[in-house]
Amino acid sequence: MNPLLDPLLLAIVVPLLTALALALGAGKRVAYVGFGVPAVISLWAWAVYGHAEQVQGFALRSVYDTGLSDIGIRLHLGLNGISLPLYVMAGLVGLAAGLYALQSAAERLNTYLALLLVMLSGLMGVFSSIDIFFFYFFHELALIPTFIMVG
């Protein structure tokens, strides 16, 4: 599958790119895209899950070579009956948190939005990752901005 057309990959990459744009000084309106795309993709995944082809219990599967395939590390994305509700919840709660943050009068709003988008990207990756290496990677990607925001 073309990576530019893979919805599960887009739900991870778009918030990361939006966070980068915010960190580089883009206006806060660009954050609507970063929060909206994962929410729309999660609802789409929920709608098509029952009709999608399932392989080994996972639907909407895609595998990408990372250059580390010799040691078994590939970016392997997909959703099953357990990860799908969590994936949808992460997309919708991420959208709600982003919309609330956009309306707030927080200091350093762009930084806060960028951290929230990195956390959302990590969550979308955690719930769609099949490979254990990338499950851990995305978990850490979500956890680090959480610690920074709490601190």
Tab-separated table of N, CA and C in Angstrom:
chain	number	residue	atom	x	y	z
A	1	MET	N	0.846	-1.187	0.000
A	1	MET	CA	0.000	0.000	0.000
A	1	MET	C	0.885	1.242	0.000
A	2	ASN	N	0.442	2.231	-0.707
A	2	ASN	CA	1.154	3.503	-0.752
A	2	ASN	C	1.060	4.177	0.616
A	3	PRO	N	2.195	4.527	1.239
A	3	PRO	CA	2.153	5.135	2.574
A	3	PRO	C	1.334	6.424	2.630
A	4	LEU	N	1.259	7.147	1.522
A	4	LEU	CA	0.489	8.389	1.518
A	4	LEU	C	-1.015	8.148	1.544
A	5	LEU	N	-1.423	6.915	1.250
A	5	LEU	CA	-2.842	6.585	1.237
A	5	LEU	C	-3.259	5.699	2.404
A	6	ASP	N	-2.331	5.317	3.253
A	6	ASP	CA	-2.632	4.443	4.378
A	6	ASP	C	-3.231	5.273	5.518
A	7	PRO	N	-4.507	5.083	5.815
A	7	PRO	CA	-5.136	5.919	6.835
A	7	PRO	C	-4.529	5.743	8.229
A	8	LEU	N	-4.143	4.519	8.596
A	8	LEU	CA	-3.566	4.325	9.928
A	8	LEU	C	-2.231	5.049	10.060
A	9	LEU	N	-1.449	5.063	8.993
A	9	LEU	CA	-0.174	5.790	9.014
A	9	LEU	C	-0.411	7.296	9.008
A	10	LEU	N	-1.401	7.750	8.258
A	10	LEU	CA	-1.720	9.179	8.233
A	10	LEU	C	-2.163	9.678	9.600
A	11	ALA	N	-2.897	8.850	10.355
A	11	ALA	CA	-3.348	9.242	11.689
A	11	ALA	C	-2.182	9.397	12.657
A	12	ILE	N	-1.031	8.836	12.321
A	12	ILE	CA	0.169	8.987	13.141
A	12	ILE	C	1.015	10.148	12.642
A	13	VAL	N	1.175	10.258	11.335
A	13	VAL	CA	2.101	11.229	10.744
A	13	VAL	C	1.538	12.655	10.743
A	14	VAL	N	0.248	12.811	10.448
A	14	VAL	CA	-0.327	14.158	10.352
A	14	VAL	C	-0.206	14.927	11.671
A	15	PRO	N	-0.539	14.345	12.837
A	15	PRO	CA	-0.329	15.106	14.077
A	15	PRO	C	1.146	15.444	14.333
A	16	LEU	N	2.051	14.528	13.958
A	16	LEU	CA	3.483	14.827	14.141
A	16	LEU	C	3.920	16.002	13.274
A	17	LEU	N	3.493	16.011	12.021
A	17	LEU	CA	3.855	17.114	11.125
A	17	LEU	C	3.213	18.418	11.572
A	18	THR	N	2.005	18.335	12.081
A	18	THR	CA	1.333	19.531	12.587
A	18	THR	C	2.053	20.055	13.826
A	19	ALA	N	2.491	19.162	14.699
A	19	ALA	CA	3.253	19.579	15.879
A	19	ALA	C	4.551	20.263	15.464
A	20	LEU	N	5.210	19.724	14.442
A	20	LEU	CA	6.433	20.343	13.935
A	20	LEU	C	6.142	21.734	13.381
A	21	ALA	N	5.055	21.862	12.637
A	21	ALA	CA	4.684	23.168	12.090
A	21	ALA	C	4.412	24.167	13.209
A	22	LEU	N	3.733	23.729	14.267
A	22	LEU	CA	3.475	24.617	15.405
A	22	LEU	C	4.766	25.008	16.114
A	23	ALA	N	5.670	24.052	16.246
A	23	ALA	CA	6.949	24.341	16.895
A	23	ALA	C	7.780	25.326	16.081
A	24	LEU	N	7.573	25.316	14.767
A	24	LEU	CA	8.315	26.232	13.891
A	24	LEU	C	7.613	27.567	13.722
A	25	GLY	N	6.502	27.769	14.435
A	25	GLY	CA	5.867	29.078	14.438
A	25	GLY	C	4.612	29.221	13.610
A	26	ALA	N	4.041	28.138	13.126
A	26	ALA	CA	2.791	28.238	12.367
A	26	ALA	C	1.677	28.708	13.290
A	27	GLY	N	0.653	29.276	12.719
A	27	GLY	CA	-0.492	29.734	13.501
A	27	GLY	C	-1.246	28.579	14.113
A	28	LYS	N	-1.977	28.876	15.179
A	28	LYS	CA	-2.663	27.807	15.902
A	28	LYS	C	-3.788	27.174	15.100
A	29	ARG	N	-4.244	27.811	14.035
A	29	ARG	CA	-5.327	27.245	13.223
A	29	ARG	C	-4.909	25.938	12.540
A	30	VAL	N	-3.621	25.761	12.304
A	30	VAL	CA	-3.141	24.526	11.674
A	30	VAL	C	-3.384	23.320	12.594
A	31	ALA	N	-3.535	23.569	13.882
A	31	ALA	CA	-3.757	22.478	14.835
A	31	ALA	C	-5.098	21.780	14.599
A	32	TYR	N	-6.070	22.489	14.018
A	32	TYR	CA	-7.357	21.853	13.728
A	32	TYR	C	-7.165	20.640	12.818
A	33	VAL	N	-6.255	20.749	11.868
A	33	VAL	CA	-5.971	19.629	10.965
A	33	VAL	C	-5.355	18.476	11.741
A	34	GLY	N	-4.392	18.789	12.587
A	34	GLY	CA	-3.698	17.760	13.353
A	34	GLY	C	-4.604	16.995	14.299
A	35	PHE	N	-5.601	17.663	14.848
A	35	PHE	CA	-6.541	16.983	15.743
A	35	PHE	C	-7.695	16.351	14.975
A	36	GLY	N	-8.073	16.944	13.861
A	36	GLY	CA	-9.223	16.461	13.102
A	36	GLY	C	-8.960	15.207	12.297
A	37	VAL	N	-7.795	15.123	11.669
A	37	VAL	CA	-7.495	13.976	10.806
A	37	VAL	C	-7.541	12.649	11.571
A	38	PRO	N	-6.887	12.516	12.723
A	38	PRO	CA	-6.984	11.231	13.441
A	38	PRO	C	-8.414	10.898	13.881
A	39	ALA	N	-9.195	11.916	14.246
A	39	ALA	CA	-10.578	11.666	14.661
A	39	ALA	C	-11.399	11.139	13.491
A	40	VAL	N	-11.255	11.765	12.341
A	40	VAL	CA	-11.998	11.322	11.158
A	40	VAL	C	-11.553	9.919	10.735
A	41	ILE	N	-10.257	9.668	10.762
A	41	ILE	CA	-9.751	8.340	10.376
A	41	ILE	C	-10.223	7.277	11.358
A	42	SER	N	-10.264	7.600	12.645
A	42	SER	CA	-10.721	6.604	13.617
A	42	SER	C	-12.201	6.282	13.408
A	43	LEU	N	-13.011	7.279	13.110
A	43	LEU	CA	-14.426	7.022	12.832
A	43	LEU	C	-14.599	6.231	11.535
A	44	TRP	N	-13.777	6.550	10.538
A	44	TRP	CA	-13.802	5.788	9.288
A	44	TRP	C	-13.426	4.330	9.548
A	45	ALA	N	-12.387	4.108	10.346
A	45	ALA	CA	-11.951	2.731	10.650
A	45	ALA	C	-13.055	1.965	11.362
A	46	TRP	N	-13.754	2.632	12.243
A	46	TRP	CA	-14.863	2.002	12.957
A	46	TRP	C	-15.968	1.604	11.979
A	47	ALA	N	-16.239	2.492	11.006
A	47	ALA	CA	-17.306	2.235	10.042
A	47	ALA	C	-16.978	1.084	9.095
A	48	VAL	N	-15.726	0.961	8.672
A	48	VAL	CA	-15.372	-0.049	7.668
A	48	VAL	C	-14.806	-1.329	8.277
A	49	TYR	N	-14.583	-1.354	9.575
A	49	TYR	CA	-13.921	-2.499	10.209
A	49	TYR	C	-14.635	-3.821	9.932
A	50	GLY	N	-15.936	-3.848	10.048
A	50	GLY	CA	-16.684	-5.095	9.856
A	50	GLY	C	-16.648	-5.618	8.434
A	51	HIS	N	-16.384	-4.744	7.477
A	51	HIS	CA	-16.371	-5.140	6.069
A	51	HIS	C	-14.953	-5.324	5.529
A	52	ALA	N	-13.968	-4.947	6.303
A	52	ALA	CA	-12.580	-5.026	5.838
A	52	ALA	C	-12.071	-6.461	5.919
A	53	GLU	N	-11.161	-6.780	5.023
A	53	GLU	CA	-10.532	-8.101	5.031
A	53	GLU	C	-9.674	-8.242	6.281
A	54	GLN	N	-9.826	-9.364	6.959
A	54	GLN	CA	-9.047	-9.602	8.169
A	54	GLN	C	-8.043	-10.715	7.924
A	55	VAL	N	-6.817	-10.465	8.360
A	55	VAL	CA	-5.748	-11.448	8.276
A	55	VAL	C	-5.210	-11.644	9.683
A	56	GLN	N	-5.283	-12.855	10.178
A	56	GLN	CA	-4.832	-13.197	11.525
A	56	GLN	C	-5.511	-12.316	12.581
A	57	GLY	N	-6.778	-11.989	12.361
A	57	GLY	CA	-7.539	-11.223	13.327
A	57	GLY	C	-7.386	-9.718	13.228
A	58	PHE	N	-6.584	-9.230	12.313
A	58	PHE	CA	-6.355	-7.793	12.175
A	58	PHE	C	-6.908	-7.295	10.848
A	59	ALA	N	-7.616	-6.189	10.880
A	59	ALA	CA	-8.129	-5.550	9.673
A	59	ALA	C	-7.319	-4.292	9.394
A	60	LEU	N	-7.412	-3.800	8.181
A	60	LEU	CA	-6.726	-2.572	7.753
A	60	LEU	C	-5.219	-2.691	7.965
A	61	ARG	N	-4.676	-3.865	7.713
A	61	ARG	CA	-3.251	-4.120	7.960
A	61	ARG	C	-2.378	-3.480	6.899
A	62	SER	N	-1.215	-3.053	7.336
A	62	SER	CA	-0.176	-2.576	6.422
A	62	SER	C	1.174	-2.826	7.089
A	63	VAL	N	2.165	-3.136	6.257
A	63	VAL	CA	3.511	-3.414	6.750
A	63	VAL	C	4.492	-2.559	5.958
A	64	TYR	N	5.399	-1.906	6.668
A	64	TYR	CA	6.415	-1.064	6.029
A	64	TYR	C	7.793	-1.504	6.481
A	65	ASP	N	8.698	-1.578	5.534
A	65	ASP	CA	10.074	-1.960	5.833
A	65	ASP	C	10.781	-0.782	6.493
A	66	THR	N	11.518	-1.060	7.547
A	66	THR	CA	12.247	-0.016	8.266
A	66	THR	C	13.750	-0.091	8.035
A	67	GLY	N	14.189	-1.080	7.288
A	67	GLY	CA	15.614	-1.299	7.132
A	67	GLY	C	16.164	-2.225	8.203
A	68	LEU	N	15.333	-2.563	9.169
A	68	LEU	CA	15.732	-3.455	10.258
A	68	LEU	C	14.971	-4.781	10.193
A	69	SER	N	14.519	-5.129	9.010
A	69	SER	CA	13.741	-6.358	8.839
A	69	SER	C	14.547	-7.607	9.173
A	70	ASP	N	15.867	-7.526	9.060
A	70	ASP	CA	16.712	-8.684	9.382
A	70	ASP	C	16.558	-9.118	10.835
A	71	ILE	N	16.273	-8.170	11.706
A	71	ILE	CA	16.093	-8.517	13.119
A	71	ILE	C	14.602	-8.484	13.508
A	72	GLY	N	13.727	-8.444	12.498
A	72	GLY	CA	12.296	-8.569	12.741
A	72	GLY	C	11.570	-7.287	13.090
A	73	ILE	N	12.174	-6.136	12.835
A	73	ILE	CA	11.522	-4.870	13.163
A	73	ILE	C	10.954	-4.255	11.890
A	74	ARG	N	9.633	-4.252	11.820
A	74	ARG	CA	8.902	-3.631	10.713
A	74	ARG	C	7.789	-2.795	11.317
A	75	LEU	N	7.425	-1.722	10.636
A	75	LEU	CA	6.265	-0.956	11.058
A	75	LEU	C	5.039	-1.704	10.559
A	76	HIS	N	4.361	-2.364	11.469
A	76	HIS	CA	3.246	-3.250	11.154
A	76	HIS	C	2.005	-2.685	11.852
A	77	LEU	N	1.078	-2.141	11.059
A	77	LEU	CA	-0.102	-1.495	11.616
A	77	LEU	C	-1.349	-2.300	11.290
A	78	GLY	N	-2.321	-2.267	12.174
A	78	GLY	CA	-3.588	-2.930	11.961
A	78	GLY	C	-4.469	-2.767	13.187
A	79	LEU	N	-5.734	-3.123	13.040
A	79	LEU	CA	-6.681	-3.001	14.149
A	79	LEU	C	-7.395	-4.333	14.349
A	80	ASN	N	-7.629	-4.684	15.614
A	80	ASN	CA	-8.448	-5.853	15.925
A	80	ASN	C	-9.597	-5.414	16.824
A	81	GLY	N	-10.376	-6.368	17.299
A	81	GLY	CA	-11.554	-6.040	18.091
A	81	GLY	C	-11.255	-5.375	19.414
A	82	ILE	N	-10.050	-5.543	19.939
A	82	ILE	CA	-9.673	-4.899	21.194
A	82	ILE	C	-9.104	-3.507	20.928
A	83	SER	N	-8.265	-3.383	19.925
A	83	SER	CA	-7.616	-2.094	19.678
A	83	SER	C	-8.532	-1.086	18.999
A	84	LEU	N	-9.536	-1.546	18.256
A	84	LEU	CA	-10.410	-0.621	17.536
A	84	LEU	C	-11.145	0.355	18.459
A	85	PRO	N	-11.822	-0.100	19.523
A	85	PRO	CA	-12.497	0.880	20.391
A	85	PRO	C	-11.523	1.852	21.056
A	86	LEU	N	-10.352	1.373	21.417
A	86	LEU	CA	-9.351	2.254	22.018
A	86	LEU	C	-8.821	3.257	21.001
A	87	TYR	N	-8.685	2.815	19.764
A	87	TYR	CA	-8.237	3.684	18.672
A	87	TYR	C	-9.253	4.801	18.438
A	88	VAL	N	-10.529	4.426	18.396
A	88	VAL	CA	-11.588	5.419	18.195
A	88	VAL	C	-11.641	6.378	19.378
A	89	MET	N	-11.528	5.837	20.591
A	89	MET	CA	-11.548	6.685	21.776
A	89	MET	C	-10.386	7.670	21.759
A	90	ALA	N	-9.199	7.217	21.395
A	90	ALA	CA	-8.039	8.110	21.345
A	90	ALA	C	-8.259	9.215	20.315
A	91	GLY	N	-8.808	8.870	19.158
A	91	GLY	CA	-9.057	9.881	18.135
A	91	GLY	C	-10.068	10.918	18.586
A	92	LEU	N	-11.163	10.473	19.215
A	92	LEU	CA	-12.205	11.411	19.636
A	92	LEU	C	-11.811	12.229	20.860
A	93	VAL	N	-11.171	11.585	21.836
A	93	VAL	CA	-10.717	12.325	23.020
A	93	VAL	C	-9.598	13.294	22.634
A	94	GLY	N	-8.743	12.882	21.704
A	94	GLY	CA	-7.706	13.790	21.216
A	94	GLY	C	-8.302	15.017	20.554
A	95	LEU	N	-9.346	14.813	19.758
A	95	LEU	CA	-10.031	15.949	19.128
A	95	LEU	C	-10.652	16.849	20.187
A	96	ALA	N	-11.326	16.261	21.166
A	96	ALA	CA	-11.956	17.056	22.224
A	96	ALA	C	-10.915	17.841	23.028
A	97	ALA	N	-9.819	17.191	23.376
A	97	ALA	CA	-8.753	17.874	24.122
A	97	ALA	C	-8.144	18.996	23.297
A	98	GLY	N	-7.951	18.741	22.002
A	98	GLY	CA	-7.389	19.766	21.127
A	98	GLY	C	-8.316	20.952	20.970
A	99	LEU	N	-9.613	20.704	20.781
A	99	LEU	CA	-10.566	21.801	20.642
A	99	LEU	C	-10.662	22.614	21.926
A	100	TYR	N	-10.621	21.940	23.067
A	100	TYR	CA	-10.641	22.647	24.347
A	100	TYR	C	-9.374	23.487	24.515
A	101	ALA	N	-8.235	22.906	24.173
A	101	ALA	CA	-6.969	23.634	24.312
A	101	ALA	C	-6.923	24.842	23.380
A	102	LEU	N	-7.470	24.707	22.186
A	102	LEU	CA	-7.473	25.820	21.235
A	102	LEU	C	-8.304	26.991	21.742
A	103	GLN	N	-9.303	26.721	22.560
A	103	GLN	CA	-10.148	27.789	23.096
A	103	GLN	C	-9.609	28.364	24.406
A	104	SER	N	-8.559	27.760	24.933
A	104	SER	CA	-8.034	28.210	26.228
A	104	SER	C	-7.124	29.418	26.045
A	105	ALA	N	-6.824	30.028	27.145
A	105	ALA	CA	-5.912	31.174	27.140
A	105	ALA	C	-4.589	30.768	27.778
A	106	ALA	N	-4.121	29.579	27.459
A	106	ALA	CA	-2.898	29.046	28.063
A	106	ALA	C	-1.679	29.841	27.612
A	107	GLU	N	-0.718	29.944	28.518
A	107	GLU	CA	0.570	30.514	28.138
A	107	GLU	C	1.255	29.530	27.194
A	108	ARG	N	2.049	30.037	26.283
A	108	ARG	CA	2.782	29.195	25.327
A	108	ARG	C	1.850	28.163	24.680
A	109	LEU	N	0.763	28.653	24.114
A	109	LEU	CA	-0.269	27.786	23.538
A	109	LEU	C	0.279	26.906	22.421
A	110	ASN	N	1.142	27.448	21.560
A	110	ASN	CA	1.687	26.635	20.467
A	110	ASN	C	2.492	25.457	20.997
A	111	THR	N	3.271	25.682	22.046
A	111	THR	CA	4.044	24.594	22.645
A	111	THR	C	3.127	23.535	23.233
A	112	TYR	N	2.091	23.991	23.931
A	112	TYR	CA	1.136	23.056	24.529
A	112	TYR	C	0.429	22.241	23.448
A	113	LEU	N	-0.007	22.903	22.382
A	113	LEU	CA	-0.675	22.196	21.293
A	113	LEU	C	0.268	21.208	20.615
A	114	ALA	N	1.524	21.605	20.422
A	114	ALA	CA	2.497	20.698	19.792
A	114	ALA	C	2.711	19.455	20.647
A	115	LEU	N	2.827	19.625	21.955
A	115	LEU	CA	2.998	18.471	22.845
A	115	LEU	C	1.758	17.582	22.838
A	116	LEU	N	0.588	18.199	22.812
A	116	LEU	CA	-0.651	17.433	22.763
A	116	LEU	C	-0.752	16.648	21.457
A	117	LEU	N	-0.298	17.227	20.361
A	117	LEU	CA	-0.324	16.540	19.072
A	117	LEU	C	0.675	15.382	19.023
A	118	VAL	N	1.847	15.556	19.617
A	118	VAL	CA	2.817	14.455	19.672
A	118	VAL	C	2.246	13.310	20.512
A	119	MET	N	1.594	13.668	21.614
A	119	MET	CA	0.979	12.647	22.452
A	119	MET	C	-0.123	11.912	21.681
A	120	LEU	N	-0.949	12.646	20.934
A	120	LEU	CA	-2.005	12.023	20.140
A	120	LEU	C	-1.426	11.100	19.077
A	121	SER	N	-0.358	11.536	18.447
A	121	SER	CA	0.300	10.712	17.443
A	121	SER	C	0.784	9.398	18.065
A	122	GLY	N	1.384	9.489	19.231
A	122	GLY	CA	1.838	8.288	19.928
A	122	GLY	C	0.695	7.361	20.294
A	123	LEU	N	-0.411	7.930	20.744
A	123	LEU	CA	-1.567	7.100	21.099
A	123	LEU	C	-2.144	6.391	19.882
A	124	MET	N	-2.246	7.103	18.771
A	124	MET	CA	-2.765	6.472	17.564
A	124	MET	C	-1.827	5.346	17.119
A	125	GLY	N	-0.529	5.544	17.308
A	125	GLY	CA	0.437	4.502	16.980
A	125	GLY	C	0.364	3.310	17.921
A	126	VAL	N	0.178	3.572	19.205
A	126	VAL	CA	0.081	2.484	20.183
A	126	VAL	C	-1.092	1.572	19.852
A	127	PHE	N	-2.241	2.166	19.573
A	127	PHE	CA	-3.436	1.349	19.383
A	127	PHE	C	-3.523	0.718	17.999
A	128	SER	N	-2.671	1.139	17.065
A	128	SER	CA	-2.699	0.506	15.743
A	128	SER	C	-1.457	-0.328	15.464
A	129	SER	N	-0.513	-0.352	16.380
A	129	SER	CA	0.735	-1.085	16.161
A	129	SER	C	0.560	-2.569	16.468
A	130	ILE	N	1.086	-3.387	15.575
A	130	ILE	CA	1.086	-4.833	15.787
A	130	ILE	C	2.469	-5.291	16.239
A	131	ASP	N	3.506	-4.670	15.726
A	131	ASP	CA	4.880	-5.007	16.068
A	131	ASP	C	5.200	-4.501	17.475
A	132	ILE	N	5.783	-5.342	18.317
A	132	ILE	CA	6.043	-4.981	19.716
A	132	ILE	C	7.062	-3.852	19.843
A	133	PHE	N	8.031	-3.791	18.938
A	133	PHE	CA	9.016	-2.708	18.985
A	133	PHE	C	8.331	-1.358	18.804
A	134	PHE	N	7.477	-1.259	17.794
A	134	PHE	CA	6.805	0.006	17.540
A	134	PHE	C	5.705	0.279	18.553
A	135	PHE	N	5.128	-0.751	19.150
A	135	PHE	CA	4.191	-0.540	20.255
A	135	PHE	C	4.909	0.200	21.378
A	136	TYR	N	6.087	-0.265	21.735
A	136	TYR	CA	6.867	0.379	22.787
A	136	TYR	C	7.311	1.778	22.362
A	137	PHE	N	7.764	1.914	21.119
A	137	PHE	CA	8.200	3.214	20.609
A	137	PHE	C	7.067	4.235	20.693
A	138	PHE	N	5.879	3.870	20.220
A	138	PHE	CA	4.751	4.804	20.241
A	138	PHE	C	4.278	5.072	21.665
A	139	HIS	N	4.393	4.077	22.538
A	139	HIS	CA	4.044	4.301	23.938
A	139	HIS	C	4.939	5.377	24.538
A	140	GLU	N	6.219	5.277	24.284
A	140	GLU	CA	7.147	6.297	24.779
A	140	GLU	C	6.895	7.646	24.116
A	141	LEU	N	6.550	7.632	22.829
A	141	LEU	CA	6.247	8.871	22.119
A	141	LEU	C	5.053	9.574	22.753
A	142	ALA	N	4.106	8.832	23.273
A	142	ALA	CA	2.955	9.430	23.949
A	142	ALA	C	3.289	9.837	25.376
A	143	LEU	N	4.167	9.091	26.017
A	143	LEU	CA	4.452	9.313	27.437
A	143	LEU	C	5.327	10.535	27.686
A	144	ILE	N	6.318	10.757	26.863
A	144	ILE	CA	7.261	11.860	27.098
A	144	ILE	C	6.578	13.225	27.066
A	145	PRO	N	5.756	13.542	26.038
A	145	PRO	CA	5.080	14.842	26.095
A	145	PRO	C	4.101	14.958	27.261
A	146	THR	N	3.542	13.827	27.694
A	146	THR	CA	2.650	13.851	28.843
A	146	THR	C	3.409	14.297	30.083
A	147	PHE	N	4.602	13.757	30.297
A	147	PHE	CA	5.415	14.167	31.443
A	147	PHE	C	5.781	15.641	31.358
A	148	ILE	N	6.104	16.114	30.178
A	148	ILE	CA	6.473	17.529	30.007
A	148	ILE	C	5.263	18.429	30.316
A	149	MET	N	4.086	18.052	29.824
A	149	MET	CA	2.908	18.883	30.076
A	149	MET	C	2.506	18.891	31.551
A	150	VAL	N	2.630	17.745	32.199
A	150	VAL	CA	2.283	17.681	33.618
A	150	VAL	C	3.295	18.464	34.442
A	151	GLY	N	4.561	18.355	34.071
A	151	GLY	CA	5.617	19.042	34.809
A	151	GLY	C	5.553	20.537	34.612
